[in-house]
PDB file of C-alpha atoms in Angstrom:
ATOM      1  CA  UNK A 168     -92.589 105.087 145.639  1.00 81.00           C
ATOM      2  CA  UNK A 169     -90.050 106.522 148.278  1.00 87.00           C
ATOM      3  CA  UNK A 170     -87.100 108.702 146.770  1.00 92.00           C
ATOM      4  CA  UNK A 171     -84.450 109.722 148.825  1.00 95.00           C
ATOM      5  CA  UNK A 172     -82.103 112.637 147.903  1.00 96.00           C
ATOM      6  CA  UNK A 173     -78.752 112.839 149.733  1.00 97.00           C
ATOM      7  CA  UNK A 174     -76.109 115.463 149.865  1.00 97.00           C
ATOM      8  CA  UNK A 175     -73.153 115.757 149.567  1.00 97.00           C
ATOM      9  CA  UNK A 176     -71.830 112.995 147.431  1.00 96.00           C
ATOM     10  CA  UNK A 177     -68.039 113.774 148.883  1.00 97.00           C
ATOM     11  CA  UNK A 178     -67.129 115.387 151.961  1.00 98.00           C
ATOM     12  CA  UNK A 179     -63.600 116.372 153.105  1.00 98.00           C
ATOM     13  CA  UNK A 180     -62.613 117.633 156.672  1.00 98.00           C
ATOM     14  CA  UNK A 181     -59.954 117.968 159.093  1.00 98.00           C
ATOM     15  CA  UNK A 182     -59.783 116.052 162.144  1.00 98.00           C
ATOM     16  CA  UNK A 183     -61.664 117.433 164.965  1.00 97.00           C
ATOM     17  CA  UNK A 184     -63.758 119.232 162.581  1.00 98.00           C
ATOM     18  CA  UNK A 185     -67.486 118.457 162.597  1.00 98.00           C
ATOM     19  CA  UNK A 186     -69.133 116.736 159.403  1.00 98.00           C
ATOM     20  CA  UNK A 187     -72.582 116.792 158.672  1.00 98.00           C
ATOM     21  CA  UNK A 188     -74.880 115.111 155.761  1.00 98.00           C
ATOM     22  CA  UNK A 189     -78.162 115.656 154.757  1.00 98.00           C
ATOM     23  CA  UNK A 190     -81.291 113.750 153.340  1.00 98.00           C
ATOM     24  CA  UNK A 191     -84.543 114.375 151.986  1.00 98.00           C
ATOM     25  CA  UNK A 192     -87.637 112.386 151.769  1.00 97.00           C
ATOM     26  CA  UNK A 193     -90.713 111.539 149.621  1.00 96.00           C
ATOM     27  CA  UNK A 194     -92.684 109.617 150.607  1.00 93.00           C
ATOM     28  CA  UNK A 195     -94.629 111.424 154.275  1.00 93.00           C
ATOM     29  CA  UNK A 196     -96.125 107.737 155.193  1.00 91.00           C
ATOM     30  CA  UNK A 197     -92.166 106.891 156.007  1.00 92.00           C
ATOM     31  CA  UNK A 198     -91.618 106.309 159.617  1.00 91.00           C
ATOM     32  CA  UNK A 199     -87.941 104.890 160.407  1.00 91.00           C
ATOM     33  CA  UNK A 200     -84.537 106.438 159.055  1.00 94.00           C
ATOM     34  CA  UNK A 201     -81.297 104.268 159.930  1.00 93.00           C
ATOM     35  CA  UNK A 202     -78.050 105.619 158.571  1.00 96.00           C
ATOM     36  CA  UNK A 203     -75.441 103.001 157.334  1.00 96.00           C
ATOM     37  CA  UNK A 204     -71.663 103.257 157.528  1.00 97.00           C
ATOM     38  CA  UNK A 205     -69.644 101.418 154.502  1.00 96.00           C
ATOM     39  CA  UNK A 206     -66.140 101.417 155.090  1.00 96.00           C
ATOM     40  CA  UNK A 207     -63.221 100.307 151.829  1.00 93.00           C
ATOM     41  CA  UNK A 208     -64.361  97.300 151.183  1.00 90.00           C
ATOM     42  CA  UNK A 209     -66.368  95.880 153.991  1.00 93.00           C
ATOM     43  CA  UNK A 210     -70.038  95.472 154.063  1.00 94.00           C
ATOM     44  CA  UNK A 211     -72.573  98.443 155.106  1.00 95.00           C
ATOM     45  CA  UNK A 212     -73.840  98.141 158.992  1.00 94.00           C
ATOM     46  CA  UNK A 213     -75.839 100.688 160.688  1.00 93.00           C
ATOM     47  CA  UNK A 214     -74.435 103.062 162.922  1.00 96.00           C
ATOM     48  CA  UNK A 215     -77.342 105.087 164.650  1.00 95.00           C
ATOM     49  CA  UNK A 216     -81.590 104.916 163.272  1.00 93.00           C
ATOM     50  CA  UNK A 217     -84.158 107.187 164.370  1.00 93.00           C
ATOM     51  CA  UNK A 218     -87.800 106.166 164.436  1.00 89.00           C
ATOM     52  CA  UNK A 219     -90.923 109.495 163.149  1.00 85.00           C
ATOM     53  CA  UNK A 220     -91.827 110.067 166.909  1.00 84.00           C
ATOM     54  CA  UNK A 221     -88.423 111.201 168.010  1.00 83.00           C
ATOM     55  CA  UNK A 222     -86.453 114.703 167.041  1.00 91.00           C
ATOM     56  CA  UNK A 223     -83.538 113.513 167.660  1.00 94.00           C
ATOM     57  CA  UNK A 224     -80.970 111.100 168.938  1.00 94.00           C
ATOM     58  CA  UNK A 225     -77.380 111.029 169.700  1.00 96.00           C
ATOM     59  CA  UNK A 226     -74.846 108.224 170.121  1.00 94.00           C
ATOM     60  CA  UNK A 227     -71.573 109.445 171.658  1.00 95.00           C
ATOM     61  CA  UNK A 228     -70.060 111.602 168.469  1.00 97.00           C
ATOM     62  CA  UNK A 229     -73.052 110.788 166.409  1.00 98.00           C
ATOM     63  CA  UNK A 230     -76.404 112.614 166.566  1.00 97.00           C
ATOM     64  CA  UNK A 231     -79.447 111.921 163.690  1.00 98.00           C
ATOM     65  CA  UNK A 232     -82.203 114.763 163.651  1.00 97.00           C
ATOM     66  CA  UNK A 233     -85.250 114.640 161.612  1.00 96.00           C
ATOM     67  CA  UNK A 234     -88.476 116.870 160.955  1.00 95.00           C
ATOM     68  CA  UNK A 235     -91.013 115.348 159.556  1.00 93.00           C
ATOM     69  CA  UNK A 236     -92.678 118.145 158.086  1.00 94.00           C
ATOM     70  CA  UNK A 237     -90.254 119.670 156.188  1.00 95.00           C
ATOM     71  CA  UNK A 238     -88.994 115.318 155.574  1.00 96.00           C
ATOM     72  CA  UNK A 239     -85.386 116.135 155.707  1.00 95.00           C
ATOM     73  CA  UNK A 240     -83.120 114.262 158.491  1.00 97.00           C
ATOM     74  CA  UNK A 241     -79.084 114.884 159.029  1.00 98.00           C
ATOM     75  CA  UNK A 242     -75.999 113.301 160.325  1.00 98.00           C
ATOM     76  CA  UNK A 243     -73.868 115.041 162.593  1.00 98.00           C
ATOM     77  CA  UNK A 244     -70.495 113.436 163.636  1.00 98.00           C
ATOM     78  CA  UNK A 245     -68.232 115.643 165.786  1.00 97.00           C
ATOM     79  CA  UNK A 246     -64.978 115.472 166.643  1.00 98.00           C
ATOM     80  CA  UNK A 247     -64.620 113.578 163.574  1.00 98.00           C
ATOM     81  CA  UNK A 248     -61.160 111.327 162.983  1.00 97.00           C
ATOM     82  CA  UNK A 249     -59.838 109.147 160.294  1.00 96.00           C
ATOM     83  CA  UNK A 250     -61.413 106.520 161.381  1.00 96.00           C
ATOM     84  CA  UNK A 251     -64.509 108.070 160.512  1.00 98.00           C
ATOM     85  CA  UNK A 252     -63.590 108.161 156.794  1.00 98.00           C
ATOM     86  CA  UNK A 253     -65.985 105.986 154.547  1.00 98.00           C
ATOM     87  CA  UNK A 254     -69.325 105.703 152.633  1.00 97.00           C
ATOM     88  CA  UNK A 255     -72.359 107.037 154.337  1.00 98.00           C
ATOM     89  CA  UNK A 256     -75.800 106.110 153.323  1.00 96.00           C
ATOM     90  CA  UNK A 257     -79.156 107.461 154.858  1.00 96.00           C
ATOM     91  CA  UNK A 258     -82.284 105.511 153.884  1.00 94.00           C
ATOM     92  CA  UNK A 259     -86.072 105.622 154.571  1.00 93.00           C
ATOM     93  CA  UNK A 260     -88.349 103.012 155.173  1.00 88.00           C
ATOM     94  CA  UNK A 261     -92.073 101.840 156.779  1.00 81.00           C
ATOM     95  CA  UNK A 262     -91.332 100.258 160.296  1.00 67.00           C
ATOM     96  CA  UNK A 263     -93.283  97.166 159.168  1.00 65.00           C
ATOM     97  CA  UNK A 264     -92.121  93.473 158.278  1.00 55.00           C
ATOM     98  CA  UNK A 265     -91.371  93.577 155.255  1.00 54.00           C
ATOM     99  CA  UNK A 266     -88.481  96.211 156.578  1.00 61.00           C
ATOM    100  CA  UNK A 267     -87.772  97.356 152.408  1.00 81.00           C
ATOM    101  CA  UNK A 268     -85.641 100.802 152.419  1.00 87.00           C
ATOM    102  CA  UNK A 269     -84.843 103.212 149.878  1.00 91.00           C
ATOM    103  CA  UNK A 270     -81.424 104.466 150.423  1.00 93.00           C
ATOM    104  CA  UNK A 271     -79.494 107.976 149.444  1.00 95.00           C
ATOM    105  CA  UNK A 272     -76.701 107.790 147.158  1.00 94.00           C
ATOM    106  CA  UNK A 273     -73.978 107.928 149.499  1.00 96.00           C
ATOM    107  CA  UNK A 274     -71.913 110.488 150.648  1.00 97.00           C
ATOM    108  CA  UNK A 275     -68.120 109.600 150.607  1.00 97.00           C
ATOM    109  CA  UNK A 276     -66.478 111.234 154.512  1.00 98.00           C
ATOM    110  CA  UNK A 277     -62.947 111.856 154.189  1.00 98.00           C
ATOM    111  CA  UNK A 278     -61.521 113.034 157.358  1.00 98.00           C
ATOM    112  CA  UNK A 279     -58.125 114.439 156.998  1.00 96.00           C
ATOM    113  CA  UNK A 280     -55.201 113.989 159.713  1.00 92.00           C
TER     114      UNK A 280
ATOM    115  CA  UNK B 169     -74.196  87.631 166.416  1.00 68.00           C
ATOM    116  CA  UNK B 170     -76.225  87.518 163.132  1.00 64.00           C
ATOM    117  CA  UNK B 171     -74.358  86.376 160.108  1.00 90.00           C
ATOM    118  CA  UNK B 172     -75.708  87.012 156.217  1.00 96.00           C
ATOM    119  CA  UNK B 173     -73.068  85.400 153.842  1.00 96.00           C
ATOM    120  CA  UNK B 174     -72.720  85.146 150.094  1.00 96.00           C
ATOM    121  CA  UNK B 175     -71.795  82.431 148.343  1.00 92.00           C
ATOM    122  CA  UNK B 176     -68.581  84.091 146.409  1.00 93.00           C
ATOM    123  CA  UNK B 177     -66.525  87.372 147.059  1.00 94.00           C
ATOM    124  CA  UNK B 178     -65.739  87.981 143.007  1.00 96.00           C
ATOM    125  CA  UNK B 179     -67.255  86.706 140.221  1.00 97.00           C
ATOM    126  CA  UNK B 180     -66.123  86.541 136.427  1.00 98.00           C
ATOM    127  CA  UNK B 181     -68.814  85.275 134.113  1.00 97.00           C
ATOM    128  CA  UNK B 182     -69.329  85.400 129.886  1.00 98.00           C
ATOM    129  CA  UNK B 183     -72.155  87.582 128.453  1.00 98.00           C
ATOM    130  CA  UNK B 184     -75.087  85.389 127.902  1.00 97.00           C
ATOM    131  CA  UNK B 185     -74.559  82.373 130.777  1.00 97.00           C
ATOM    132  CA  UNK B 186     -77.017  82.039 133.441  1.00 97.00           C
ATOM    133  CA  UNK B 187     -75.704  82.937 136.817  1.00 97.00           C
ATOM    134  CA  UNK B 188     -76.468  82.276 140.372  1.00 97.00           C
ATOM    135  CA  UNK B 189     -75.590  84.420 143.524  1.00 98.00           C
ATOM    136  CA  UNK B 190     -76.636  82.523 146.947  1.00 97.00           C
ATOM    137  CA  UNK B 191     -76.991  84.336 149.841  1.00 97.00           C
ATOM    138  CA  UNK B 192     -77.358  82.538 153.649  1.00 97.00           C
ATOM    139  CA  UNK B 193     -78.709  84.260 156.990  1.00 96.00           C
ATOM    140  CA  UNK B 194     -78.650  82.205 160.350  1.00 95.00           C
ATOM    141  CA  UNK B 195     -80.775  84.923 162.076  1.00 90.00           C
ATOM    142  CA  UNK B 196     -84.327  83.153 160.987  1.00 91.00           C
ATOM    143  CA  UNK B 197     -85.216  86.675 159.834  1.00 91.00           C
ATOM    144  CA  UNK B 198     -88.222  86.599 157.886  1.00 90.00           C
ATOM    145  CA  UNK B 199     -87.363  89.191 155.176  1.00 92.00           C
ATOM    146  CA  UNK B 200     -84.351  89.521 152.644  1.00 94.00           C
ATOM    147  CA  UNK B 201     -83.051  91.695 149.883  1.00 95.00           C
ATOM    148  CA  UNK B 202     -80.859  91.677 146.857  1.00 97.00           C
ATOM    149  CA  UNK B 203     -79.332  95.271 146.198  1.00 96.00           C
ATOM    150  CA  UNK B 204     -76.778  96.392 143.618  1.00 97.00           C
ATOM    151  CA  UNK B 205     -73.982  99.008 144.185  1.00 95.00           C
ATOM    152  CA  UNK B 206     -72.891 101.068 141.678  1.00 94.00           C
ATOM    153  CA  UNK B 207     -70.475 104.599 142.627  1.00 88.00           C
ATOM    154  CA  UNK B 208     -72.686 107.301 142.974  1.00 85.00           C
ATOM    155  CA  UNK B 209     -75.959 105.583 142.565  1.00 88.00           C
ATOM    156  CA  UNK B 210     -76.004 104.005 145.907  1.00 89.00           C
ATOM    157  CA  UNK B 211     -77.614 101.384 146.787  1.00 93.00           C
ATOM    158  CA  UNK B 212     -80.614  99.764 144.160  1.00 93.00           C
ATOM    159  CA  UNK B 213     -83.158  96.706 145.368  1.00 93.00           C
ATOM    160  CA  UNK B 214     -83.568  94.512 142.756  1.00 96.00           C
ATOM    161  CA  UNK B 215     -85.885  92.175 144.537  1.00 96.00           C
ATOM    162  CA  UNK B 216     -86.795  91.143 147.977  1.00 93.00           C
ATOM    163  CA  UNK B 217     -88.720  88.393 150.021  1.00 94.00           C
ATOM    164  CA  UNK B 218     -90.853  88.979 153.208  1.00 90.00           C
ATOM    165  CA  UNK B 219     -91.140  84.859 153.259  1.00 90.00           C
ATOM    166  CA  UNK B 220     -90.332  81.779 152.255  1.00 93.00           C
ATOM    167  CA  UNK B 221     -91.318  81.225 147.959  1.00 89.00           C
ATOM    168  CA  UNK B 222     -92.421  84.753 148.226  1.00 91.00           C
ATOM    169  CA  UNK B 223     -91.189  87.510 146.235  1.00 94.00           C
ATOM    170  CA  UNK B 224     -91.587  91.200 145.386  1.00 92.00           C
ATOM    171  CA  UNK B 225     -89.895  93.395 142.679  1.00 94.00           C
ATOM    172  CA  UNK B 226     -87.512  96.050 143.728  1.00 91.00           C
ATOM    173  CA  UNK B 227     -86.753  99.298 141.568  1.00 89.00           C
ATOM    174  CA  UNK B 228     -83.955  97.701 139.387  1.00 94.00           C
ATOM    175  CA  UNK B 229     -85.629  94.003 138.166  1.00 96.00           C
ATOM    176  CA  UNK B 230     -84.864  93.887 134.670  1.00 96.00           C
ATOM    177  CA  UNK B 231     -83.021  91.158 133.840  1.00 96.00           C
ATOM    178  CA  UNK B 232     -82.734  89.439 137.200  1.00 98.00           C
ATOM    179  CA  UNK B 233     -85.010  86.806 139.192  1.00 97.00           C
ATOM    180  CA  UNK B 234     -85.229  85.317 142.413  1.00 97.00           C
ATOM    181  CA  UNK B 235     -85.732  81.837 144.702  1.00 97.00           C
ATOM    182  CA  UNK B 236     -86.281  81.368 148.251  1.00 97.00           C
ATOM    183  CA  UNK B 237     -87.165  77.972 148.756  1.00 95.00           C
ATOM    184  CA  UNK B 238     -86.062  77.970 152.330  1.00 96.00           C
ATOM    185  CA  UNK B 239     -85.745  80.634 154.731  1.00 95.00           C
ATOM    186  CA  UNK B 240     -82.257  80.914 155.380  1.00 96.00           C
ATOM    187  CA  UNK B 241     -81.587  80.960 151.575  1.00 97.00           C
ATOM    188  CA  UNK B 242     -82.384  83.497 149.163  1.00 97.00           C
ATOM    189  CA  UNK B 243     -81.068  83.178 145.722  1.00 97.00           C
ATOM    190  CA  UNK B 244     -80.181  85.920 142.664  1.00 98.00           C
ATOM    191  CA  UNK B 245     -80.564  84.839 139.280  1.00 98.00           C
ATOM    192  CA  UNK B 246     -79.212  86.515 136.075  1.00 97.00           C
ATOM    193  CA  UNK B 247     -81.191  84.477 133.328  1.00 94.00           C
ATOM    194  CA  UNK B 248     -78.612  85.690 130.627  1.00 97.00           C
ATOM    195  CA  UNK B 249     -75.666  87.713 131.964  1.00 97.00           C
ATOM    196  CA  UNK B 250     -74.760  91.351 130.244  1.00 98.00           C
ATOM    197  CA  UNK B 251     -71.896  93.441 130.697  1.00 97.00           C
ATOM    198  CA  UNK B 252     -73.923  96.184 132.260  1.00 97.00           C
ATOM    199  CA  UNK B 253     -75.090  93.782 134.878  1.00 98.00           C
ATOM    200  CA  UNK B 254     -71.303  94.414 136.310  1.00 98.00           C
ATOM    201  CA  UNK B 255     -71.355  95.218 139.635  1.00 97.00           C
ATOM    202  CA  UNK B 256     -71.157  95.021 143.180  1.00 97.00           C
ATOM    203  CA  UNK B 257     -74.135  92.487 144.892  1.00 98.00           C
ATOM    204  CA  UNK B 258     -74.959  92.765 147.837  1.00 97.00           C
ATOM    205  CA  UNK B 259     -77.639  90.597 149.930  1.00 97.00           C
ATOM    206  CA  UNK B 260     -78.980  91.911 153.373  1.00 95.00           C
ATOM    207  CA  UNK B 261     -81.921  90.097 155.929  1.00 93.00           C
ATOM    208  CA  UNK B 262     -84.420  92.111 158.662  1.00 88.00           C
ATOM    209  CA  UNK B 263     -86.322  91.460 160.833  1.00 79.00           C
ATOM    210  CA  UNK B 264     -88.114  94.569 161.053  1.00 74.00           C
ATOM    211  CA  UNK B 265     -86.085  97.334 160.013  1.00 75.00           C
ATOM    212  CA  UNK B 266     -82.019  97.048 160.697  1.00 82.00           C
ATOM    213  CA  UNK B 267     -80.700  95.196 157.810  1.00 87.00           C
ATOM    214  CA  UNK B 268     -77.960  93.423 158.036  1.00 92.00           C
ATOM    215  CA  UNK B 269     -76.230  92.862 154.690  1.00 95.00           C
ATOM    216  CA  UNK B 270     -73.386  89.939 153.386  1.00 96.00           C
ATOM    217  CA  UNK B 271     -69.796  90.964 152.862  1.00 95.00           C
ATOM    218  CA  UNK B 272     -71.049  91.638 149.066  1.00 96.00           C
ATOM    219  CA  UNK B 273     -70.017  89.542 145.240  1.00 97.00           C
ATOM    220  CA  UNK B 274     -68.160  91.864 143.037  1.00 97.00           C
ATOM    221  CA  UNK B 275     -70.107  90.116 139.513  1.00 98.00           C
ATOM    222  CA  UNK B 276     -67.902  91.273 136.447  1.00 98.00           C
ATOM    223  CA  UNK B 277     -69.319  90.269 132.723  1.00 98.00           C
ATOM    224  CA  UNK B 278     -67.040  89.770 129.963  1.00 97.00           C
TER     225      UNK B 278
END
């Protein structure tokens, strides 16, 4: 099955800085990559996706890239602030119904005042 | 505004009962998933359903099982409840591909 590495587990920055995280990928047949954002104690929701026949996409301060052949894709926030702090998770999954991802471990943003 | 809720927020149940987590989506979405969160291991699918009384393992099923006898509804079951089945629950629907998960049942087994 799909196994999805993600890294760094922690990240710490100052505001303004940039913060970026990084995923890996198995399984080539994947075609859709959504990135989640969990913050204390609320429940995961998605924050930006990108889809195998895009390089990349950006949404204001947040830009997902992706290449396929080497199956790594990234997170880039810039001009990052506190209310950016929180759980990441990047995931990988087959754009079909049954919509079933595998998700990275999480990387845990702290962005520093 | 779709809406996925769970039945309880925290949970506090003896090694060995049987225990039920419901989980409710008002989005008619076709497909839904039980995950577990534990820190640094991310999130783990312990089963999902693409329809209604259908069901498919996920990576983690030991020890857990599953109903969906209506759409909206998709039920965890812990047949007989262990102290390493502590954790965070969390129950998401999709359509496609955006899930869209409940607010989460902190489970802790004593």
């Amino acid at each position: 099955g799909e196994n999805v590495e993600q890294h760094p587990s922690t990240l710490s920055v100052q505001e303004g800085d940039s913060a970026v995280i990084k995923c890996t990928y198995s399984d080539s047949a994947s075609n859709y990559f959504p990135w989640y954002k969990q913050e204390l104690g609320k429940r995961p929701q998605l924050i930006i996706d990108i889809r195998s026949n895009v390089g990349e996409k950006k949404d204001q301060r947040i830009a997902v890239t992706l290449n396929k052949t080497a199956k790594h894709f990234s997170l880039h926030i810039t001009e990052t602030q506190p209310e950016d702090s929180a759980v990441y998770f990047c995931a990988a999954s087959l754009n079909t119904n049954a919509g079933k991802s595998t998700f990275g471990d999480g990387t845990t943003l702290t962005v520093k005042p | 505004d779709v809406k996925v809720t769970q039945s309880s927020r925290y949970l506090v149940k003896r090694t060995g009962e049987k225990v039920f987590l419901e989980c409710v989506q008002d989005m008619d979405h076709e497909n839904m998933f039980w995950y577990r969160q534990d820190p640094g291991l991310g999130l783990r699918l312990i089963y999902f359903s693409y329809d209604v009384k259908m069901k498919e393992k996920g990576d983690i099923p030991e020890g857990y099982s599953v109903s969906r006898e209506k759409k909206e509804r998709f039920s965890l079951i812990l047949e007989s409840a262990s102290t390493n089945q502590t954790s965070m629950y969390l129950c998401a629907s999709s359509r496609l591909t955006e899930a869209f998960f409940g607010q989460g049942t902190r489970l802790t087994v004593v």
